[in-house]
Short mmCIF file of C-alpha atoms and ligand atoms in Angstrom, two decimals:
data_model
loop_
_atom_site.label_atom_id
_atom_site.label_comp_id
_atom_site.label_asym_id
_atom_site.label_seq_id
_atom_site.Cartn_x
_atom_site.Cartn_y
_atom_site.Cartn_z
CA UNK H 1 -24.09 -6.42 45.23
CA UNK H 2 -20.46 -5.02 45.35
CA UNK H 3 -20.43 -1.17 44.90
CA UNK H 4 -18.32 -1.87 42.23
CA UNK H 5 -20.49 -3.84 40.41
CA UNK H 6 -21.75 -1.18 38.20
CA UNK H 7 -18.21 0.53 36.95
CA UNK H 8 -17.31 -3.02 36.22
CA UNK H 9 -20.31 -3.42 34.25
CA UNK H 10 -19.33 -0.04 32.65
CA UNK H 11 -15.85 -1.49 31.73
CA UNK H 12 -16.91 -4.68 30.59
CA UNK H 13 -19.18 -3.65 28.09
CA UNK H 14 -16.38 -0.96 27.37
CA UNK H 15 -13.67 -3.49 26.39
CA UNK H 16 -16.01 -6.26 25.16
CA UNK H 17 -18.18 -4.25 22.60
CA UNK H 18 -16.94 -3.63 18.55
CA UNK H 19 -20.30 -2.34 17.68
CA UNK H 20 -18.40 1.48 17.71
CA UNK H 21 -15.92 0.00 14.87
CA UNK H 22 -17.58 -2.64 13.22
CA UNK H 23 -20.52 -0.93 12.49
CA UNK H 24 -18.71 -0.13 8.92
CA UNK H 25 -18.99 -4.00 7.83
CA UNK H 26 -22.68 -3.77 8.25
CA UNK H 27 -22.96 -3.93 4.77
CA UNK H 28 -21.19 -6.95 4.05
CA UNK H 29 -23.16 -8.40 7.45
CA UNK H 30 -27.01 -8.13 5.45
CA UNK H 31 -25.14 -9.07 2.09
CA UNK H 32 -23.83 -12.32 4.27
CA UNK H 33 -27.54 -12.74 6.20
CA UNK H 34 -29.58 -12.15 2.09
CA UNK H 35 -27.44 -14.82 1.20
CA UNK H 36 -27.84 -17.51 4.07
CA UNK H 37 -31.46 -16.52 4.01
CA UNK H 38 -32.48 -17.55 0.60
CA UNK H 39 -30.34 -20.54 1.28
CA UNK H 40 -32.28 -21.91 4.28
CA UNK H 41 -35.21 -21.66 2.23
CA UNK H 42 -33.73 -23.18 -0.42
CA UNK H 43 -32.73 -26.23 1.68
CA UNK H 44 -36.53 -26.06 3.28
CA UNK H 45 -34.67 -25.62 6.64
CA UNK H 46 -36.98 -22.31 6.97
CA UNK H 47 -40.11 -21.69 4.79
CA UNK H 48 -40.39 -18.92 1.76
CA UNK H 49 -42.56 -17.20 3.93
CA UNK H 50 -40.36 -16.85 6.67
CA UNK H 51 -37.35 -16.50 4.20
CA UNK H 52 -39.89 -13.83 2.38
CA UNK H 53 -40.51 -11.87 6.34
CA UNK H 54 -36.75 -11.57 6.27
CA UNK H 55 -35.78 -10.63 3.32
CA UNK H 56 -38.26 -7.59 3.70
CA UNK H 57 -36.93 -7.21 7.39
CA UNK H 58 -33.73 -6.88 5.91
CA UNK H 59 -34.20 -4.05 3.51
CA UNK H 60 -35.59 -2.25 5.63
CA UNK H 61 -32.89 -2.48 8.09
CA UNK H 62 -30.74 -1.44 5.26
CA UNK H 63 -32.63 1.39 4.28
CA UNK H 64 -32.07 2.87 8.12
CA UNK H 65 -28.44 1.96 7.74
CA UNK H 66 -28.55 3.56 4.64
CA UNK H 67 -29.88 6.70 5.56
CA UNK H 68 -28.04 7.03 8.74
CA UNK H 69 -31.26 6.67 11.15
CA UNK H 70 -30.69 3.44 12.07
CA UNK H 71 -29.92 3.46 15.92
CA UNK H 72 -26.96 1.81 17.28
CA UNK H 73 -27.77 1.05 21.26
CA UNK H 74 -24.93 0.70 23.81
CA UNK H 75 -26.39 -2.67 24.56
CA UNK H 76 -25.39 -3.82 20.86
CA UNK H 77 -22.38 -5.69 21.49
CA UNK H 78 -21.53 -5.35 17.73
CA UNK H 79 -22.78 -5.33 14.64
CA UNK H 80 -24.54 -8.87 13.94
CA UNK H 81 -26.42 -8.19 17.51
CA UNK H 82 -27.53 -4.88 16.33
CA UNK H 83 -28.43 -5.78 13.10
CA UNK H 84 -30.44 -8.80 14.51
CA UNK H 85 -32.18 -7.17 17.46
CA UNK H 86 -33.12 -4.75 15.02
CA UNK H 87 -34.90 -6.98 12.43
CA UNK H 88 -36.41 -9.31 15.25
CA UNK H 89 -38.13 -5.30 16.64
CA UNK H 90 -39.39 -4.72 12.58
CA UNK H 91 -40.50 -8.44 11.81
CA UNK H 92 -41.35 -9.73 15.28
CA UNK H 93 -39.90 -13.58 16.57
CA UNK H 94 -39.37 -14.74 12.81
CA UNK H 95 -36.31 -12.76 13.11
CA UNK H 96 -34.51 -15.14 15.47
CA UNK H 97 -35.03 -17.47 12.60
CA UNK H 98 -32.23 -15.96 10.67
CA UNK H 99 -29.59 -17.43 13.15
CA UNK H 100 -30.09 -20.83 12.56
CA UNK H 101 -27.21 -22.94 11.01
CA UNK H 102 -25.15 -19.82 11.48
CA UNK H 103 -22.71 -18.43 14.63
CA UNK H 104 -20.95 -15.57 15.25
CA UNK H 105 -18.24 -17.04 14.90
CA UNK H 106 -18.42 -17.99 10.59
CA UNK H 107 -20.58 -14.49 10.58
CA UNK H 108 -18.01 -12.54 11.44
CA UNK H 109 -15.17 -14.17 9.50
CA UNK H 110 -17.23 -13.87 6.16
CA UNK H 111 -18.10 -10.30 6.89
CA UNK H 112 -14.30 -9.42 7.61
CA UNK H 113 -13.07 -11.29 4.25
CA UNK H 114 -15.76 -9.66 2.49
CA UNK H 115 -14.20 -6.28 3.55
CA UNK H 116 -10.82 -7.42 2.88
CA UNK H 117 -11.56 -8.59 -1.07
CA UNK H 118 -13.23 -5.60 -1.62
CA UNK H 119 -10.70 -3.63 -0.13
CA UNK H 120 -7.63 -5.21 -1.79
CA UNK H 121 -9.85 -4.21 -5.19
CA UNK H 122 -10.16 -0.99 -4.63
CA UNK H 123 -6.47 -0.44 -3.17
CA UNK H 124 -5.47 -2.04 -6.17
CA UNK H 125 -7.39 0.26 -8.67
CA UNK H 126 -5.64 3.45 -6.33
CA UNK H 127 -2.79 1.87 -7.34
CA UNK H 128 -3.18 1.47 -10.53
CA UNK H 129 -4.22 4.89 -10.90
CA UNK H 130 -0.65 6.18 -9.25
CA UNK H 131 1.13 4.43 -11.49
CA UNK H 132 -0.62 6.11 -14.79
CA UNK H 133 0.08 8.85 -12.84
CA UNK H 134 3.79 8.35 -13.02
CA UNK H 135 4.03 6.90 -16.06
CA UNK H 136 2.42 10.16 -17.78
CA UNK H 137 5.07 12.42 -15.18
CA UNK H 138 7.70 10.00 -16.59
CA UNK H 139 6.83 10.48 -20.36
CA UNK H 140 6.82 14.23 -19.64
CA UNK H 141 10.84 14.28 -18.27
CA UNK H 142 11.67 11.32 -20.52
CA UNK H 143 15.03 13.44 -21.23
CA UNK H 144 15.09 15.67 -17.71
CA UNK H 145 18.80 14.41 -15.88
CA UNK H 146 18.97 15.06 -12.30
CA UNK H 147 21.70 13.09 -9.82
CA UNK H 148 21.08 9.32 -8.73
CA UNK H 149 22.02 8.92 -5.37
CA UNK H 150 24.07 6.22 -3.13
CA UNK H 151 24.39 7.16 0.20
CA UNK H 152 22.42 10.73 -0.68
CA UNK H 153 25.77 11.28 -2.35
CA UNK H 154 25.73 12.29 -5.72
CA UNK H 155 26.61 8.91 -8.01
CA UNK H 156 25.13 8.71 -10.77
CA UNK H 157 23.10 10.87 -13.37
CA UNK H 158 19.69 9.28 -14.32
CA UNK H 159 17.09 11.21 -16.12
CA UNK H 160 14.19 11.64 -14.35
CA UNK H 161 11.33 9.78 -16.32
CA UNK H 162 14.40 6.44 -15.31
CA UNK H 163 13.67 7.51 -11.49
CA UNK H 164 10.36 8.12 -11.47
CA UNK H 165 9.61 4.75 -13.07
CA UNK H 166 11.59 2.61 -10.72
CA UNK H 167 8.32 3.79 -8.48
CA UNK H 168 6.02 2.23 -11.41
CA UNK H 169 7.77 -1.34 -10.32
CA UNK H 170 7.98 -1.05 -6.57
CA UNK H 171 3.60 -0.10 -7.40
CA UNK H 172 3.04 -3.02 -9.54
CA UNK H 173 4.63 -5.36 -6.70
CA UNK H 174 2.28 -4.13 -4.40
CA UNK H 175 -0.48 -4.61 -6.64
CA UNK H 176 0.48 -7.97 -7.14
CA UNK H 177 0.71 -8.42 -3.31
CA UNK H 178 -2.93 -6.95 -2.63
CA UNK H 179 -4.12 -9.59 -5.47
CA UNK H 180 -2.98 -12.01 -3.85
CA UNK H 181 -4.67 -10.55 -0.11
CA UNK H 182 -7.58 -10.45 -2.14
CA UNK H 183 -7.58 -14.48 -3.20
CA UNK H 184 -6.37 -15.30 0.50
CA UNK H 185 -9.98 -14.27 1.56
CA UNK H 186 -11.74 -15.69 -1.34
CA UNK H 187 -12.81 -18.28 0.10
CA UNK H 188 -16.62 -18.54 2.55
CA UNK H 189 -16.05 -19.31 5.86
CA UNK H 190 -20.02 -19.50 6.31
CA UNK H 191 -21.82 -22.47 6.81
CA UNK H 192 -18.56 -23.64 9.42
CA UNK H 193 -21.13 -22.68 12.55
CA UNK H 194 -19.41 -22.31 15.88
CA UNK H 195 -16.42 -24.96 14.64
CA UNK H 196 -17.91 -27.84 13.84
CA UNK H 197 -20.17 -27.29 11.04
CA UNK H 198 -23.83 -27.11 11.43
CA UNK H 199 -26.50 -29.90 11.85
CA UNK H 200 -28.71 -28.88 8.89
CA UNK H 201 -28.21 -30.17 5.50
CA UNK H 202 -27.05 -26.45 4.47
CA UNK H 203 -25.84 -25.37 0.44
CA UNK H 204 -22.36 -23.65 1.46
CA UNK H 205 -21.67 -23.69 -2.80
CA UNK H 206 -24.83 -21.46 -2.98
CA UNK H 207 -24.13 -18.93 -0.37
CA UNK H 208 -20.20 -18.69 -1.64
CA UNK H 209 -21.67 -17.98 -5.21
CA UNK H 210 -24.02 -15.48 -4.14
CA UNK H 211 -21.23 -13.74 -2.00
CA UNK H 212 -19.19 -14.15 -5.26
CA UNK H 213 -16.67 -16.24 -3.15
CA UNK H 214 -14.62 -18.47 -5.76
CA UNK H 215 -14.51 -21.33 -3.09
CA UNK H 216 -15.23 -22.86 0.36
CA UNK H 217 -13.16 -22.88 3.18
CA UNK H 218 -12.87 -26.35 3.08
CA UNK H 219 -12.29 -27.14 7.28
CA UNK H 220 -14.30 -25.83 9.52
CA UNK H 221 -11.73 -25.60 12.41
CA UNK H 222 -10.04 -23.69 10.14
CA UNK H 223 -12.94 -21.75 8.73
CA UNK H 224 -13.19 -19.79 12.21
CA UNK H 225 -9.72 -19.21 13.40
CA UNK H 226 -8.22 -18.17 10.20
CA UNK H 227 -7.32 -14.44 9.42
CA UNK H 228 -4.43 -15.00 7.62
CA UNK H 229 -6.39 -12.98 4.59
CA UNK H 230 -5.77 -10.02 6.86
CA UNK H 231 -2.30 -10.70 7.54
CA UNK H 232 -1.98 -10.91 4.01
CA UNK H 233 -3.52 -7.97 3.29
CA UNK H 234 -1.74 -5.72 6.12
CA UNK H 235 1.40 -6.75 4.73
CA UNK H 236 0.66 -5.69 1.82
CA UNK H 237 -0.95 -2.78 3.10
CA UNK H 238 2.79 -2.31 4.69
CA UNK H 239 4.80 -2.33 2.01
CA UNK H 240 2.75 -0.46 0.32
CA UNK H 241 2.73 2.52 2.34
CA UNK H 242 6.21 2.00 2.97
CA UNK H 243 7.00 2.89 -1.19
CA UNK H 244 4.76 5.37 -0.51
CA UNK H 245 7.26 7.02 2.68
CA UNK H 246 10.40 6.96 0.58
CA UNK H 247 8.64 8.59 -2.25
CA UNK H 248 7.35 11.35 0.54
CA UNK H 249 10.90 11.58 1.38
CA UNK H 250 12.07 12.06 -2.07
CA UNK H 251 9.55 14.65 -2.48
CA UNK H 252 10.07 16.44 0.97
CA UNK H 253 14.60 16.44 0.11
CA UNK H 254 13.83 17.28 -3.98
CA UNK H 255 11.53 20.26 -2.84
CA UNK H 256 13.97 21.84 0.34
CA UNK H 257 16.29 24.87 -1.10
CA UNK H 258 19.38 23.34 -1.12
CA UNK H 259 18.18 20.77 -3.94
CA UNK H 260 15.41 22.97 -5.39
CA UNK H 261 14.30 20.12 -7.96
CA UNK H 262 10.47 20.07 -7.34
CA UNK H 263 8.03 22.92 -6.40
CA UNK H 264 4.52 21.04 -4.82
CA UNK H 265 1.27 22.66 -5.43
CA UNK H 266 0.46 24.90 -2.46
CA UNK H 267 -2.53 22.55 -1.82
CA UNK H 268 -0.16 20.03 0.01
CA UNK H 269 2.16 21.88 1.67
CA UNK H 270 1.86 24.16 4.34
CA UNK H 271 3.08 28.28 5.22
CA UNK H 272 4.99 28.68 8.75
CA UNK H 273 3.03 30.94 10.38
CA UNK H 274 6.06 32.78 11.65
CA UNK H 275 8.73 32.93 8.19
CA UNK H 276 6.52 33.62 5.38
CA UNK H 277 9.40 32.33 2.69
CA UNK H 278 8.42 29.43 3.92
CA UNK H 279 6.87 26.42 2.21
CA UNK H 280 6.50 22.97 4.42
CA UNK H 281 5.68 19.94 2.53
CA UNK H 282 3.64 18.32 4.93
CA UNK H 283 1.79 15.78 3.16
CA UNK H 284 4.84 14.50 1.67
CA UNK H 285 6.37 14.53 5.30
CA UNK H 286 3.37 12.54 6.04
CA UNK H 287 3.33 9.77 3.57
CA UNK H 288 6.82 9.18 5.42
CA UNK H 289 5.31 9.41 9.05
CA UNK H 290 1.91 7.30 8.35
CA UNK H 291 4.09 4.00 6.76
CA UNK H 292 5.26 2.83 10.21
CA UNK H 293 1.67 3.00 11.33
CA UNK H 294 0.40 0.88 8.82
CA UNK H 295 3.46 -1.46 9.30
CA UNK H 296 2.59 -1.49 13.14
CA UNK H 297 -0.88 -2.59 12.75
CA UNK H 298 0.39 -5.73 10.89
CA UNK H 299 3.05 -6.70 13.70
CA UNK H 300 0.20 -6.30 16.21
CA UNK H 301 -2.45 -8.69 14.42
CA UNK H 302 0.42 -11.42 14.49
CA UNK H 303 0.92 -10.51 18.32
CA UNK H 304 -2.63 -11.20 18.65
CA UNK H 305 -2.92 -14.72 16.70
CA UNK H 306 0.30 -15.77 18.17
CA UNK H 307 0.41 -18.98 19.99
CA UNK H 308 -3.91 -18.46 19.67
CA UNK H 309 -5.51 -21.87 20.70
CA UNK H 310 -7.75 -22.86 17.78
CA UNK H 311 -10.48 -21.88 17.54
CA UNK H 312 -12.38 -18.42 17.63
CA UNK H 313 -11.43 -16.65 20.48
CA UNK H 314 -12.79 -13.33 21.55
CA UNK H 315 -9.35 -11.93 20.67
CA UNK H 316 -9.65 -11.99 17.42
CA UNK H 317 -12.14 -9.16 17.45
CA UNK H 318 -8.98 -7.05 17.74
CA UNK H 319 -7.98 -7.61 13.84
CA UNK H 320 -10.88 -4.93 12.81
CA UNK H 321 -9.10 -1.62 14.18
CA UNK H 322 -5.78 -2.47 13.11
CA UNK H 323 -7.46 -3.41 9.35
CA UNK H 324 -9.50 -0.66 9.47
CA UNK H 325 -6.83 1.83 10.13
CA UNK H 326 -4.25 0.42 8.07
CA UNK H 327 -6.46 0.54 4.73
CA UNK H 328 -7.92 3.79 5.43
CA UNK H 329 -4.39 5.07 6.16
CA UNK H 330 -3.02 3.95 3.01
CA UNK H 331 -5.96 4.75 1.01
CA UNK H 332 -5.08 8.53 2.28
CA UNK H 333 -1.63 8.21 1.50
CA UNK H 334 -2.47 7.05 -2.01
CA UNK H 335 -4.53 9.83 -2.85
CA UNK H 336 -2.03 12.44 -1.32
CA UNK H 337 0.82 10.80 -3.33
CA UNK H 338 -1.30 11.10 -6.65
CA UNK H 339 -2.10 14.46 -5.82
CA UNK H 340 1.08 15.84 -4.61
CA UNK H 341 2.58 14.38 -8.23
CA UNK H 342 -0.18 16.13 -10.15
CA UNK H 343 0.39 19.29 -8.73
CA UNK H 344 4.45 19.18 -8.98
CA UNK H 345 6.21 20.92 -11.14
CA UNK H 346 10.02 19.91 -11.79
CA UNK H 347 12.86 22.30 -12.07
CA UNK H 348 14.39 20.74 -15.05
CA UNK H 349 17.20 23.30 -15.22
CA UNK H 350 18.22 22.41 -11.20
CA UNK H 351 17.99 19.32 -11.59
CA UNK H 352 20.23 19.09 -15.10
CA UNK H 353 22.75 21.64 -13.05
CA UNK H 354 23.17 18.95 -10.03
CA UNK H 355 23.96 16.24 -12.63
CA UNK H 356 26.62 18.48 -14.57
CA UNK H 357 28.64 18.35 -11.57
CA UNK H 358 31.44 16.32 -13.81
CA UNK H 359 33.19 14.38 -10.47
CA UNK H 360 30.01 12.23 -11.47
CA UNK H 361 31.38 11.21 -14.66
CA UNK H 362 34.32 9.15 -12.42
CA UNK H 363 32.79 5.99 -12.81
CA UNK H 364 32.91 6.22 -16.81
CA UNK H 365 36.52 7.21 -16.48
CA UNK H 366 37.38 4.19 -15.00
CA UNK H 367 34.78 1.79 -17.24
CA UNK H 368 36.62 3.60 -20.47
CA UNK H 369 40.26 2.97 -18.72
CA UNK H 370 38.78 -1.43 -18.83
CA UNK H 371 37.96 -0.80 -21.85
CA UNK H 372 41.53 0.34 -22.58
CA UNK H 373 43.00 -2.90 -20.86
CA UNK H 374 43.38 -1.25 -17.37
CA UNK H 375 41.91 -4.20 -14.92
CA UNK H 376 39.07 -2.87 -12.92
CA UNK H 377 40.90 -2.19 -9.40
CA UNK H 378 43.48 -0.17 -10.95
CA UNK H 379 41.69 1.96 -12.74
CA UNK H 380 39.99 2.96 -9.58
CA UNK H 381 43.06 4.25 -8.14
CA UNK H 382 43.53 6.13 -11.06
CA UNK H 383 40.56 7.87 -10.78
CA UNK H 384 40.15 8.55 -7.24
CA UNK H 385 43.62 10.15 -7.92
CA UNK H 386 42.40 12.55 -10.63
CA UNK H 387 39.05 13.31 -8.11
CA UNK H 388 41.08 14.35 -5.17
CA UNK H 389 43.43 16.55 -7.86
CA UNK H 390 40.42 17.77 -9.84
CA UNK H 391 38.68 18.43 -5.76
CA UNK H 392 42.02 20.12 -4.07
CA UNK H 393 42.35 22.33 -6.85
CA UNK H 394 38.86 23.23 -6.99
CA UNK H 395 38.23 22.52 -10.93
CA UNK H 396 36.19 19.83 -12.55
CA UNK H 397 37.30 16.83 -13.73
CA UNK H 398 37.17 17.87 -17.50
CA UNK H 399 39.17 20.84 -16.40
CA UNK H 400 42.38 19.18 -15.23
CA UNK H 401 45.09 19.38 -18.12
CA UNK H 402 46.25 17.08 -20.45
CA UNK H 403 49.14 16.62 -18.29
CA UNK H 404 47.78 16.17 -15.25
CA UNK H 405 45.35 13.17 -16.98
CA UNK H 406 48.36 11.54 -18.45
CA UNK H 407 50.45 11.56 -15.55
CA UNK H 408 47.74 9.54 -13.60
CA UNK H 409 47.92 6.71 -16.53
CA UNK H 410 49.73 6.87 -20.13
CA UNK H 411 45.86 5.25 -21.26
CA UNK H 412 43.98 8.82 -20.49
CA UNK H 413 45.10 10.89 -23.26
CA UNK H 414 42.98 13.58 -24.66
CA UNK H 415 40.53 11.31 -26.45
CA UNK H 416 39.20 10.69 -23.04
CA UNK H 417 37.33 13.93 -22.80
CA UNK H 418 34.87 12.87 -24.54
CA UNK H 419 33.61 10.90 -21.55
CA UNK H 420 33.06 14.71 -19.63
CA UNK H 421 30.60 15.60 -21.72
CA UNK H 422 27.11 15.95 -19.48
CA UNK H 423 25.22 13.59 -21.93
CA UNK H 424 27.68 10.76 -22.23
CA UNK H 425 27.30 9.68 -18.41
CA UNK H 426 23.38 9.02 -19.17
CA UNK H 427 23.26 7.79 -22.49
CA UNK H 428 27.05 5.37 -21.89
CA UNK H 429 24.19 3.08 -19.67
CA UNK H 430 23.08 1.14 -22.54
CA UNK H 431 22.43 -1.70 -20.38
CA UNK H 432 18.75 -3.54 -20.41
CA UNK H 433 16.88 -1.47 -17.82
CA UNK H 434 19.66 1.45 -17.82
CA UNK H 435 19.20 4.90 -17.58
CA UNK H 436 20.16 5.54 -21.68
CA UNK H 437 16.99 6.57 -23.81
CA UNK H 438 16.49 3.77 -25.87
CA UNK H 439 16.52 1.84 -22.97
CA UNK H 440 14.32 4.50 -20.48
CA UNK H 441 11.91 4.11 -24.04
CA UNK H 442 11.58 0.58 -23.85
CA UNK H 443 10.94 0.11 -20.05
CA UNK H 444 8.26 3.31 -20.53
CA UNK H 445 6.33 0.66 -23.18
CA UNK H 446 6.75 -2.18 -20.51
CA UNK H 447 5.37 0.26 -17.77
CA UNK H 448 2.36 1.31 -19.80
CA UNK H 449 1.67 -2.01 -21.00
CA UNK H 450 1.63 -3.32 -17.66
CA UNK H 451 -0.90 -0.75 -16.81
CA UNK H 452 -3.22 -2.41 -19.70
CA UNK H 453 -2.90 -5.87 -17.18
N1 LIG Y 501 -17.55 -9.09 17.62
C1 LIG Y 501 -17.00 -10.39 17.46
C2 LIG Y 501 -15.69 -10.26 16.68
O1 LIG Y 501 -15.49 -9.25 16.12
C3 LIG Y 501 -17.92 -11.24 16.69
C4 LIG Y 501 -17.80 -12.71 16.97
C5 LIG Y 501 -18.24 -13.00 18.35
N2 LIG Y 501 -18.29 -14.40 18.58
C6 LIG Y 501 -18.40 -14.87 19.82
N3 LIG Y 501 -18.41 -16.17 19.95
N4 LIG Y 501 -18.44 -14.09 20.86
O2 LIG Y 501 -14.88 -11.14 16.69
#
């Protein structure tokens, strides 16, 4: 034997063993092994009595999983092994039984879609609770203007409950995209065996409905190399977390001192340990930082099943981290977003300040001078000349003279001052899904309704 024989034993089992990660699906594993249990009985393939020494074996392996004293051994190569080896120890050689008409390879596919429905569910319900979140932050600044941004230039004014909603959608979206995750791996890949099907006369209806799987996998080839419910759900996972980053970045720009629009609770932000005026808004910083993670995860998964020969191959053991990770990151990240919102308080007098700035109210210069006649491109010119008058002279826009506005164009005479004042530039955007009350009123029934769906 090669003195090297034993390190490489060592590093085998090192790279070739899941049992450290995929010892969190062990509940879905026994729901899976209940299921195909009472269906081999069923089928007479194995007795009730031997169906009955399982069942029992069973419990009681989930009552050590359960309370934490079940023991993991580094010869486990993963969870089915450990979970068998265990029950074959409590229940003696009927254990082995449990195998039949069943591989690895089906096992470990229903176990992982499992996961992934019950995952997508309760991302979905985190969700869900986000947006209620918003929607109630949104009803409290219905009327609240701060700047809308192009650029991070100052454009537009928007009021804040307008803003804070446009989150609500991007949220729903994802929800939509985790429902549909969730359907991807609604359907049993049990009952395909190895690849081929098995050679028992098995009930794969009976197992699906006891799983609560709405559906069969209806190839078997398939059955075992699919993962495409995890693709799914990463991606949704992705852009998830990535609506998640730009509202961390929102929150980390709205709360520095040069904007001053939102003070976070001191519960998710941090002091410097060296400039006590400081206030660092980590967590927000962090929903940015964690989003290309997630993202990541999802781009590796498709590097693993690229150009992957059908059928199972042991590379596919790989999709658990990057699942795993991915949902547990963005679970964090939803919590942290719903709490940072809970505990912010809005500087409604900053932010109205920012969006009295009049240079904003440009744009409904030039929409009054097409409303006047003046075609579109003109009235640009018009206006950018007024801006860089109203800007070298250091006034505001509504503080350039009468003269000054009618040499520009004979069409702005003094009725045009009208469109300076602060609430004009909000409540001019009468368009459906504007920023104008009515309008923010009528999307903040849409929002709330959609939170009844
Ligand atoms: N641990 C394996 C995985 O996660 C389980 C399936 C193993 N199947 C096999 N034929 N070796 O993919």
């Amino acid at each position: 034997m090669s003195r090297f024989a034993e390190p490489q034993a060592a590093a085998f089992q090192a790279l070739n063993s899941s049992v450290a990660f995929d010892q969190r699906l062990w509940p879905q594993d026994l729901a899976g092994s209940v299921a195909h249990a009472t269906m081999l009985a069923a089928r007479g393939i194995i007795s009730e009595e031997e169906r009955d020494a399982l069942l029992a074996g069973l419990t009681e392996v989930e009552g050590e999983l359960r309370a934490g004293t079940f023991a993991f051994l580094p010869d486990d190569e993963d969870v089915h092994m450990a979970v068998e080896r265990r029950l074959t120890a409590l229940i003696g050689p009927v254990g082995g039984k449990l195998h039949t008409a069943r591989s690895r390879n089906d096992q470990v596919a229903t176990d992982v879609a499992l996961f992934c429905k019950e995952t997508a569910d309760a991302l979905r319900a985190q969700v869900t609770e986000l947006m209620a979140g918003l929607v109630a932050l949104a009803d409290a600044h219905l009327d609240a203007p701060l700047p809308g941004y192009t650029h991070l230039q100052r454009a537009q004014p928007v009021y804040l409950s307008h803003h804070l909603l446009a989150y609500v959608w991007m949220l729903d979206r994802d929800r939509q995209r985790l429902a549909f995750a969730a359907a991807q791996a609604d359907r049993l890949p049990l009952g395909a065996g190895a690849l081929a099907g098995v050679s028992f006369d098995t009930d794969r209806r009976m197992v699906a409905e006891q799983l609560g799987f709405s559906a069969l996998m209806a190839n078997s080839v398939d059955a075992v190399s699919n993962r495409d419910f995890v693709l799914d759900l990463l991606h949704a996972a992705a852009t998830c977390a990535t609506h998640l980053s730009r509202l961390g970045s929102e929150l980390v720009i709205w709360s520095s001192q040069e904007f001053g629009f939102v003070v976070l609770a001191d519960r998710w932000t941090s002091g410097s340990s060296i400039m006590p005026q400081k206030k660092n808004p980590d967590a927000a910083e962090l929903l940015r930082g964690k989003a290309p993670r997630v993202v990541a995860h999802g781009a590796a998964l498709h590097g693993v099943l690229h150009a992957l020969p059908l059928t199972y191959n042991k590379d596919m053991q790989e999709d658990k981290e990057h699942l795993f990770d991915a949902v547990d990151t963005l679970a964090l990240c939803l919590a942290a977003a719903q709490g940072m919102l809970d505990g912010a308080t809005f500087d409604t007098g900053r932010m109205a300040a920012a969006a009295a700035d009049d240079l904003i109210a440009a744009t409904d210069l030039a929409d009054l001078l097409v409303k006047r006649g003046v075609p579109f491109r003109e009235c640009h010119g018009i206006v950018a000349g007024l801006v860089r008058t109203a800007v070298e002279s250091g006034r505001g826009l509504g503080e350039l003279s009468d003269a000054e506005l009618e040499q520009q164009s004979p069409h702005l005479d003094p009725s045009v001052r009208a469109v300076f004042a602060p609430s004009s530039w909000l409540e001019s955007k009468i368009s459906e899904g504007g920023t104008a009350l009515p309008r923010v009123r009528e999307q903040l029934d849409l929002a709330r309704a959609l939170l009844e769906t």
